[in-house]
Structure formats: structure tokens, C-alpha cells
């Protein structure tokens, strides 16, 4: 099969999923590639349209072992017609549970045909200098792995003439899915006097939870605890308050310090 183009879609508040998806796309090395960033709400107002002549790569982070709940509606609205699809989840070195199976099942219902799936590791949202978890990942080894995975996807497509020749790709997971995709509603961000009200945190927030006029104001109902505002603050003025999230950061650092490697299914 010859693909006319590749559409690479990602939700990536802290840049880890974006890096992995771009690494895979680099390995596929298509003639034409479109990067579609659905991190901001405005990007998810229109449904994605794709066809059997395109390759679709969809990358999402893992939240609580699941596909992020705020993406489900948009993903379910994808309009595809026998579109060969690569499903990718990125998790913070804990577990990805049923997220990859969930993503695969969602896109199949939309008319996509999964041809490859993968789980990669990215620095955990709760990781910080005091309690790092998967710090700096995806690193060079991860991105090389992503590129090789992309090569294998290209080879698989070149080995067939019709999409109907693709057999089902096994991925681990259980249905009904384990865990609850609902996130914590928690006031966990401390803002120090170093804050200059530059507005970068509000700009980086994927759900508009940070007030653009006063960045100390955070809508905890909207917040998805992605910590993009903390990680992107140029003054290092934002940090975790003592409590639920900070305790989780310590626990992750303690229990999940051993390096995990990407898993690819093709």
C-alpha cells in the first residue's frame, strides 16, 4: 500500500506525547505529513476527517490508566473510512493499564483499522526536581525506538496491497476497562511572589483553568492536574502544595523509579 499522506494527531500538555508521535512520523518518513495538535480546546471543535489513502497516527497521554476523559467525545467523532491507524499512548513509567486497548477500540468504531500500536514512556506530570519520575523522557533511546517503530510501520504498509489484508493487532488490556477516567478535583498549585504575571501558564494550560489576567486564580473544576503550568513557568514560581498531588509525586518516585521501556505491537 502506498500512503498519500500521514496525519499525526496528539494531545500533549507537557510535550512528551508530541515528541513520541513526531519520532514515529520521522521513522515513517512520508512524502506529506500534517501535524494536528489537539491540546487546546479550540483545536477540538471540529471533527477529524480522514480516508483510506491516508495513514493516521493518534497519540494521547495516559491519565489514571485510561484515555483522558476530556478527549473521548472528540475521538469518538473521528470520521474515517478504512483508514490505517497507529495508536500510541504515553505514560509516566507507572502503568498504562487499559489505555492502549481503549484507544484502539475507540478508533475502530470510527472506521479506522489499527495496523500498529505502542506504549511509550514520558516524564510523569507529577515529576519534579525533588521527586523525579521518568525525568527527561522520552530521551534519545526512546526517540530512536520511535523512529525504528515508524520504519516497521512503513515496511508493513509496503508489504500489502489492500488494507483488508491487515490482521488484528493484539494489545494488552481488559474490557470493561479498569479504573476511573475521572481526574481529581484538587487545589494543589502554589504560586510564589516570583510570579511576574507573564501569562505563559495560562497560555500553556490545555483546558483554560488558569486565569489569563491573574494567574494565581485556578479553576479546580477545569484543571486536569497535567502540571503544564508548573513545568513551563519561566520564573519557577509555581509548585505543588502539600497534599494529595505532592504525596502522589513522592509515591511515584519511590515505587516507579525502575526504568520501563517502550512496548510496540505490529
mmCIF file of C-alpha atoms in Angstrom:
data_model
loop_
_atom_site.group_PDB
_atom_site.id
_atom_site.type_symbol
_atom_site.label_atom_id
_atom_site.label_comp_id
_atom_site.label_asym_id
_atom_site.label_seq_id
_atom_site.Cartn_x
_atom_site.Cartn_y
_atom_site.Cartn_z
ATOM 1 C CA UNK A 1 0.000 0.000 0.000
ATOM 2 C CA UNK A 2 1.174 3.468 -0.800
ATOM 3 C CA UNK A 3 0.088 6.199 1.572
ATOM 4 C CA UNK A 4 -0.532 9.607 0.059
ATOM 5 C CA UNK A 5 -0.009 11.350 3.386
ATOM 6 C CA UNK A 6 0.223 10.957 7.149
ATOM 7 C CA UNK A 7 -1.894 12.771 9.703
ATOM 8 C CA UNK A 8 -0.243 12.810 13.141
ATOM 9 C CA UNK A 9 -2.621 13.779 15.932
ATOM 10 C CA UNK A 10 -1.549 14.374 19.519
ATOM 11 C CA UNK A 11 -2.747 15.744 22.854
ATOM 12 C CA UNK A 12 0.367 16.832 24.726
ATOM 13 C CA UNK A 13 0.214 19.421 27.541
ATOM 14 C CA UNK A 14 3.883 18.931 28.521
ATOM 15 C CA UNK A 15 5.296 17.920 25.125
ATOM 16 C CA UNK A 16 6.081 14.258 25.791
ATOM 17 C CA UNK A 17 3.384 12.741 23.579
ATOM 18 C CA UNK A 18 4.180 15.238 20.836
ATOM 19 C CA UNK A 19 7.838 14.171 20.862
ATOM 20 C CA UNK A 20 6.951 10.478 20.583
ATOM 21 C CA UNK A 21 4.432 10.996 17.770
ATOM 22 C CA UNK A 22 6.901 13.142 15.841
ATOM 23 C CA UNK A 23 9.582 10.483 16.340
ATOM 24 C CA UNK A 24 7.300 7.806 14.881
ATOM 25 C CA UNK A 25 6.334 10.054 11.970
ATOM 26 C CA UNK A 26 10.033 10.706 11.289
ATOM 27 C CA UNK A 27 10.548 6.949 11.006
ATOM 28 C CA UNK A 28 7.601 6.537 8.635
ATOM 29 C CA UNK A 29 9.120 9.340 6.525
ATOM 30 C CA UNK A 30 6.055 10.160 4.399
ATOM 31 C CA UNK A 31 6.001 12.456 1.371
ATOM 32 C CA UNK A 32 3.380 14.626 3.063
ATOM 33 C CA UNK A 33 2.733 14.942 6.776
ATOM 34 C CA UNK A 34 0.230 17.002 8.733
ATOM 35 C CA UNK A 35 0.728 17.546 12.468
ATOM 36 C CA UNK A 36 -2.540 18.117 14.314
ATOM 37 C CA UNK A 37 -2.205 19.403 17.874
ATOM 38 C CA UNK A 38 -5.475 18.876 19.773
ATOM 39 C CA UNK A 39 -4.100 20.031 23.129
ATOM 40 C CA UNK A 40 -6.105 23.271 23.213
ATOM 41 C CA UNK A 41 -9.939 23.198 23.338
ATOM 42 C CA UNK A 42 -10.328 25.246 20.137
ATOM 43 C CA UNK A 43 -8.461 22.535 18.212
ATOM 44 C CA UNK A 44 -11.112 20.015 19.226
ATOM 45 C CA UNK A 45 -14.106 21.970 17.983
ATOM 46 C CA UNK A 46 -14.043 20.375 14.534
ATOM 47 C CA UNK A 47 -14.071 16.599 13.917
ATOM 48 C CA UNK A 48 -11.160 14.930 12.162
ATOM 49 C CA UNK A 49 -11.848 13.696 8.627
ATOM 50 C CA UNK A 50 -9.596 11.102 7.063
ATOM 51 C CA UNK A 51 -9.643 8.435 4.353
ATOM 52 C CA UNK A 52 -8.196 5.058 3.407
ATOM 53 C CA UNK A 53 -5.495 6.817 1.370
ATOM 54 C CA UNK A 54 -4.017 8.390 4.486
ATOM 55 C CA UNK A 55 -2.183 6.966 7.477
ATOM 56 C CA UNK A 56 -3.452 8.262 10.801
ATOM 57 C CA UNK A 57 -1.228 8.353 13.901
ATOM 58 C CA UNK A 58 -3.055 9.140 17.155
ATOM 59 C CA UNK A 59 -1.102 9.814 20.350
ATOM 60 C CA UNK A 60 -2.544 10.514 23.800
ATOM 61 C CA UNK A 61 -1.172 10.515 27.352
ATOM 62 C CA UNK A 62 -2.410 8.029 29.922
ATOM 63 C CA UNK A 63 -4.442 9.508 32.791
ATOM 64 C CA UNK A 64 -5.281 7.119 35.642
ATOM 65 C CA UNK A 65 -4.617 4.159 33.328
ATOM 66 C CA UNK A 66 -7.129 5.409 30.770
ATOM 67 C CA UNK A 67 -7.514 7.644 27.731
ATOM 68 C CA UNK A 68 -8.067 11.186 29.075
ATOM 69 C CA UNK A 69 -11.796 11.677 29.607
ATOM 70 C CA UNK A 70 -11.822 15.138 28.023
ATOM 71 C CA UNK A 71 -10.718 13.585 24.687
ATOM 72 C CA UNK A 72 -13.351 10.858 24.426
ATOM 73 C CA UNK A 73 -16.010 12.982 22.721
ATOM 74 C CA UNK A 74 -13.577 14.313 20.096
ATOM 75 C CA UNK A 75 -12.056 10.891 19.426
ATOM 76 C CA UNK A 76 -15.498 9.328 19.038
ATOM 77 C CA UNK A 77 -16.335 11.956 16.396
ATOM 78 C CA UNK A 78 -13.441 10.998 14.075
ATOM 79 C CA UNK A 79 -14.794 10.339 10.580
ATOM 80 C CA UNK A 80 -12.715 7.657 8.905
ATOM 81 C CA UNK A 81 -13.211 5.094 6.150
ATOM 82 C CA UNK A 82 -10.940 2.075 6.457
ATOM 83 C CA UNK A 83 -8.123 4.401 7.485
ATOM 84 C CA UNK A 84 -4.929 2.591 8.519
ATOM 85 C CA UNK A 85 -4.187 3.866 12.016
ATOM 86 C CA UNK A 86 -1.369 3.781 14.551
ATOM 87 C CA UNK A 87 -2.475 4.045 18.194
ATOM 88 C CA UNK A 88 0.036 5.439 20.688
ATOM 89 C CA UNK A 89 -0.223 6.057 24.421
ATOM 90 C CA UNK A 90 2.427 7.736 26.563
ATOM 91 C CA UNK A 91 2.580 7.036 30.296
ATOM 92 C CA UNK A 92 4.735 8.191 33.176
ATOM 93 C CA UNK A 93 6.594 4.942 33.943
ATOM 94 C CA UNK A 94 3.831 3.610 36.214
ATOM 95 C CA UNK A 95 1.384 1.521 34.159
ATOM 96 C CA UNK A 96 -0.727 2.134 31.083
ATOM 97 C CA UNK A 97 -3.384 -0.390 32.176
ATOM 98 C CA UNK A 98 -6.180 -0.454 29.559
ATOM 99 C CA UNK A 99 -5.443 2.879 27.851
ATOM 100 C CA UNK A 100 -3.980 1.392 24.661
ATOM 101 C CA UNK A 101 -6.848 -1.070 24.264
ATOM 102 C CA UNK A 102 -9.326 1.737 24.935
ATOM 103 C CA UNK A 103 -7.765 3.980 22.278
ATOM 104 C CA UNK A 104 -7.694 1.121 19.780
ATOM 105 C CA UNK A 105 -11.364 0.305 20.402
ATOM 106 C CA UNK A 106 -12.410 3.949 20.068
ATOM 107 C CA UNK A 107 -10.765 4.493 16.686
ATOM 108 C CA UNK A 108 -12.038 1.166 15.342
ATOM 109 C CA UNK A 109 -15.617 2.284 15.997
ATOM 110 C CA UNK A 110 -14.900 5.403 13.914
ATOM 111 C CA UNK A 111 -13.884 3.451 10.820
ATOM 112 C CA UNK A 112 -10.156 3.199 11.475
ATOM 113 C CA UNK A 113 -8.172 -0.014 11.042
ATOM 114 C CA UNK A 114 -5.332 -0.268 13.588
ATOM 115 C CA UNK A 115 -2.151 -1.504 11.911
ATOM 116 C CA UNK A 116 0.222 -0.887 14.837
ATOM 117 C CA UNK A 117 0.007 0.170 18.479
ATOM 118 C CA UNK A 118 2.547 1.257 21.075
ATOM 119 C CA UNK A 119 3.026 2.419 24.652
ATOM 120 C CA UNK A 120 5.905 4.825 25.247
ATOM 121 C CA UNK A 121 7.199 6.486 28.392
ATOM 122 C CA UNK A 122 7.262 10.217 29.071
ATOM 123 C CA UNK A 123 8.214 12.172 32.166
ATOM 124 C CA UNK A 124 5.339 11.922 34.623
ATOM 125 C CA UNK A 125 3.216 15.041 35.043
ATOM 126 C CA UNK A 126 3.896 14.957 38.786
ATOM 127 C CA UNK A 127 7.657 14.599 38.319
ATOM 128 C CA UNK A 128 9.822 17.428 39.639
ATOM 129 C CA UNK A 129 13.416 18.043 40.717
ATOM 130 C CA UNK A 130 12.757 16.774 44.258
ATOM 131 C CA UNK A 131 10.806 13.654 43.287
ATOM 132 C CA UNK A 132 11.592 12.862 39.623
ATOM 133 C CA UNK A 133 9.782 10.084 37.786
ATOM 134 C CA UNK A 134 10.922 9.213 34.241
ATOM 135 C CA UNK A 135 12.723 12.555 34.173
ATOM 136 C CA UNK A 136 13.741 13.718 30.708
ATOM 137 C CA UNK A 137 11.785 11.069 28.883
ATOM 138 C CA UNK A 138 11.232 10.450 26.082
ATOM 139 C CA UNK A 139 15.009 10.504 25.866
ATOM 140 C CA UNK A 140 17.306 9.752 22.930
ATOM 141 C CA UNK A 141 16.827 5.989 23.272
ATOM 142 C CA UNK A 142 13.037 6.387 23.344
ATOM 143 C CA UNK A 143 13.042 8.574 20.239
ATOM 144 C CA UNK A 144 15.306 6.134 18.403
ATOM 145 C CA UNK A 145 12.849 3.407 19.355
ATOM 146 C CA UNK A 146 10.030 5.566 17.984
ATOM 147 C CA UNK A 147 11.894 6.060 14.713
ATOM 148 C CA UNK A 148 12.514 2.313 14.331
ATOM 149 C CA UNK A 149 8.832 1.680 15.074
ATOM 150 C CA UNK A 150 7.988 4.133 12.288
ATOM 151 C CA UNK A 151 10.277 2.233 9.898
ATOM 152 C CA UNK A 152 8.457 -1.018 10.727
ATOM 153 C CA UNK A 153 5.075 0.615 10.107
ATOM 154 C CA UNK A 154 6.247 1.787 6.682
ATOM 155 C CA UNK A 155 7.539 -1.711 5.871
ATOM 156 C CA UNK A 156 4.250 -3.265 6.951
ATOM 157 C CA UNK A 157 2.257 -0.965 4.688
ATOM 158 C CA UNK A 158 4.602 -1.617 1.767
ATOM 159 C CA UNK A 159 4.166 -5.375 2.211
ATOM 160 C CA UNK A 160 0.432 -5.337 1.482
ATOM 161 C CA UNK A 161 -1.704 -4.157 -1.415
ATOM 162 C CA UNK A 162 -5.052 -3.790 0.381
ATOM 163 C CA UNK A 163 -5.944 -2.631 3.884
ATOM 164 C CA UNK A 164 -8.214 -5.679 4.181
ATOM 165 C CA UNK A 165 -5.071 -7.821 4.354
ATOM 166 C CA UNK A 166 -4.233 -6.404 7.781
ATOM 167 C CA UNK A 167 -4.909 -8.819 10.627
ATOM 168 C CA UNK A 168 -5.957 -7.661 14.082
ATOM 169 C CA UNK A 169 -3.163 -6.196 16.202
ATOM 170 C CA UNK A 170 -3.129 -7.589 19.731
ATOM 171 C CA UNK A 171 -2.669 -5.124 22.579
ATOM 172 C CA UNK A 172 -2.817 -5.861 26.316
ATOM 173 C CA UNK A 173 -5.745 -4.666 28.372
ATOM 174 C CA UNK A 174 -9.077 -5.674 29.839
ATOM 175 C CA UNK A 175 -12.639 -4.712 28.938
ATOM 176 C CA UNK A 176 -14.620 -3.490 30.848
ATOM 177 C CA UNK A 177 -11.773 -1.078 31.498
ATOM 178 C CA UNK A 178 -10.256 -0.871 34.945
ATOM 179 C CA UNK A 179 -10.126 2.334 36.927
ATOM 180 C CA UNK A 180 -11.974 5.610 36.681
ATOM 181 C CA UNK A 181 -11.044 8.118 33.991
ATOM 182 C CA UNK A 182 -12.293 10.989 36.162
ATOM 183 C CA UNK A 183 -9.476 13.128 37.497
ATOM 184 C CA UNK A 184 -9.003 14.621 40.929
ATOM 185 C CA UNK A 185 -10.610 17.961 41.681
ATOM 186 C CA UNK A 186 -7.942 19.434 43.908
ATOM 187 C CA UNK A 187 -6.381 22.791 44.793
ATOM 188 C CA UNK A 188 -2.709 21.816 44.587
ATOM 189 C CA UNK A 189 -0.780 24.646 42.906
ATOM 190 C CA UNK A 190 1.161 27.147 44.993
ATOM 191 C CA UNK A 191 2.198 30.444 43.374
ATOM 192 C CA UNK A 192 5.130 32.322 44.921
ATOM 193 C CA UNK A 193 5.987 36.026 44.902
ATOM 194 C CA UNK A 194 8.348 35.300 41.986
ATOM 195 C CA UNK A 195 5.304 35.225 39.690
ATOM 196 C CA UNK A 196 5.505 38.117 37.206
ATOM 197 C CA UNK A 197 2.054 37.544 35.693
ATOM 198 C CA UNK A 198 3.679 36.860 32.310
ATOM 199 C CA UNK A 199 0.707 34.738 31.286
ATOM 200 C CA UNK A 200 2.682 31.754 29.982
ATOM 201 C CA UNK A 201 0.929 29.400 32.398
ATOM 202 C CA UNK A 202 -2.499 30.482 31.131
ATOM 203 C CA UNK A 203 -1.279 30.135 27.552
ATOM 204 C CA UNK A 204 0.028 26.595 28.147
ATOM 205 C CA UNK A 205 -2.982 25.306 30.102
ATOM 206 C CA UNK A 206 -4.870 22.879 27.817
ATOM 207 C CA UNK A 207 -8.240 23.467 29.468
ATOM 208 C CA UNK A 208 -8.240 27.194 30.278
ATOM 209 C CA UNK A 209 -8.064 26.579 34.017
ATOM 210 C CA UNK A 210 -5.582 29.413 34.697
ATOM 211 C CA UNK A 211 -6.976 32.947 34.681
ATOM 212 C CA UNK A 212 -5.275 34.971 31.923
ATOM 213 C CA UNK A 213 -5.469 38.204 33.943
ATOM 214 C CA UNK A 214 -4.462 36.757 37.322
ATOM 215 C CA UNK A 215 -2.514 33.520 37.109
ATOM 216 C CA UNK A 216 -2.955 32.883 40.838
ATOM 217 C CA UNK A 217 -6.595 32.086 40.108
ATOM 218 C CA UNK A 218 -7.075 28.441 39.065
ATOM 219 C CA UNK A 219 -10.381 26.773 38.234
ATOM 220 C CA UNK A 220 -10.020 23.437 40.006
ATOM 221 C CA UNK A 221 -13.127 22.096 38.230
ATOM 222 C CA UNK A 222 -11.382 22.521 34.873
ATOM 223 C CA UNK A 223 -7.853 21.590 35.966
ATOM 224 C CA UNK A 224 -6.650 18.171 34.756
ATOM 225 C CA UNK A 225 -3.538 18.115 37.008
ATOM 226 C CA UNK A 226 -1.244 17.953 33.964
ATOM 227 C CA UNK A 227 1.203 20.384 35.634
ATOM 228 C CA UNK A 228 1.926 22.113 32.307
ATOM 229 C CA UNK A 229 1.708 25.463 34.097
ATOM 230 C CA UNK A 230 4.290 24.367 36.681
ATOM 231 C CA UNK A 231 6.717 22.908 34.136
ATOM 232 C CA UNK A 232 6.512 25.911 31.795
ATOM 233 C CA UNK A 233 6.829 28.733 34.337
ATOM 234 C CA UNK A 234 9.978 30.711 33.404
ATOM 235 C CA UNK A 235 10.296 32.033 36.970
ATOM 236 C CA UNK A 236 9.784 28.636 38.662
ATOM 237 C CA UNK A 237 7.090 30.423 40.627
ATOM 238 C CA UNK A 238 4.609 27.552 40.567
ATOM 239 C CA UNK A 239 4.924 24.396 42.645
ATOM 240 C CA UNK A 240 2.872 21.720 44.369
ATOM 241 C CA UNK A 241 1.255 22.470 47.694
ATOM 242 C CA UNK A 242 1.479 19.797 50.396
ATOM 243 C CA UNK A 243 -1.387 17.387 49.873
ATOM 244 C CA UNK A 244 -2.811 14.782 47.525
ATOM 245 C CA UNK A 245 -0.790 15.543 44.376
ATOM 246 C CA UNK A 246 2.516 16.116 46.147
ATOM 247 C CA UNK A 247 2.031 12.874 48.086
ATOM 248 C CA UNK A 248 1.377 11.085 44.795
ATOM 249 C CA UNK A 249 4.580 12.558 43.366
ATOM 250 C CA UNK A 250 6.578 11.137 46.280
ATOM 251 C CA UNK A 251 4.863 7.763 45.936
ATOM 252 C CA UNK A 252 5.549 7.573 42.188
ATOM 253 C CA UNK A 253 9.199 8.475 42.730
ATOM 254 C CA UNK A 254 9.505 5.786 45.402
ATOM 255 C CA UNK A 255 7.639 2.953 43.690
ATOM 256 C CA UNK A 256 8.295 3.515 39.971
ATOM 257 C CA UNK A 257 11.929 4.566 39.706
ATOM 258 C CA UNK A 258 12.978 1.486 37.709
ATOM 259 C CA UNK A 259 13.130 2.329 34.026
ATOM 260 C CA UNK A 260 10.463 0.851 31.778
ATOM 261 C CA UNK A 261 10.879 0.532 28.029
ATOM 262 C CA UNK A 262 8.508 1.177 25.118
ATOM 263 C CA UNK A 263 6.242 -1.665 24.012
ATOM 264 C CA UNK A 264 5.293 -1.906 20.348
ATOM 265 C CA UNK A 265 2.685 -4.150 18.750
ATOM 266 C CA UNK A 266 2.733 -4.525 14.978
#
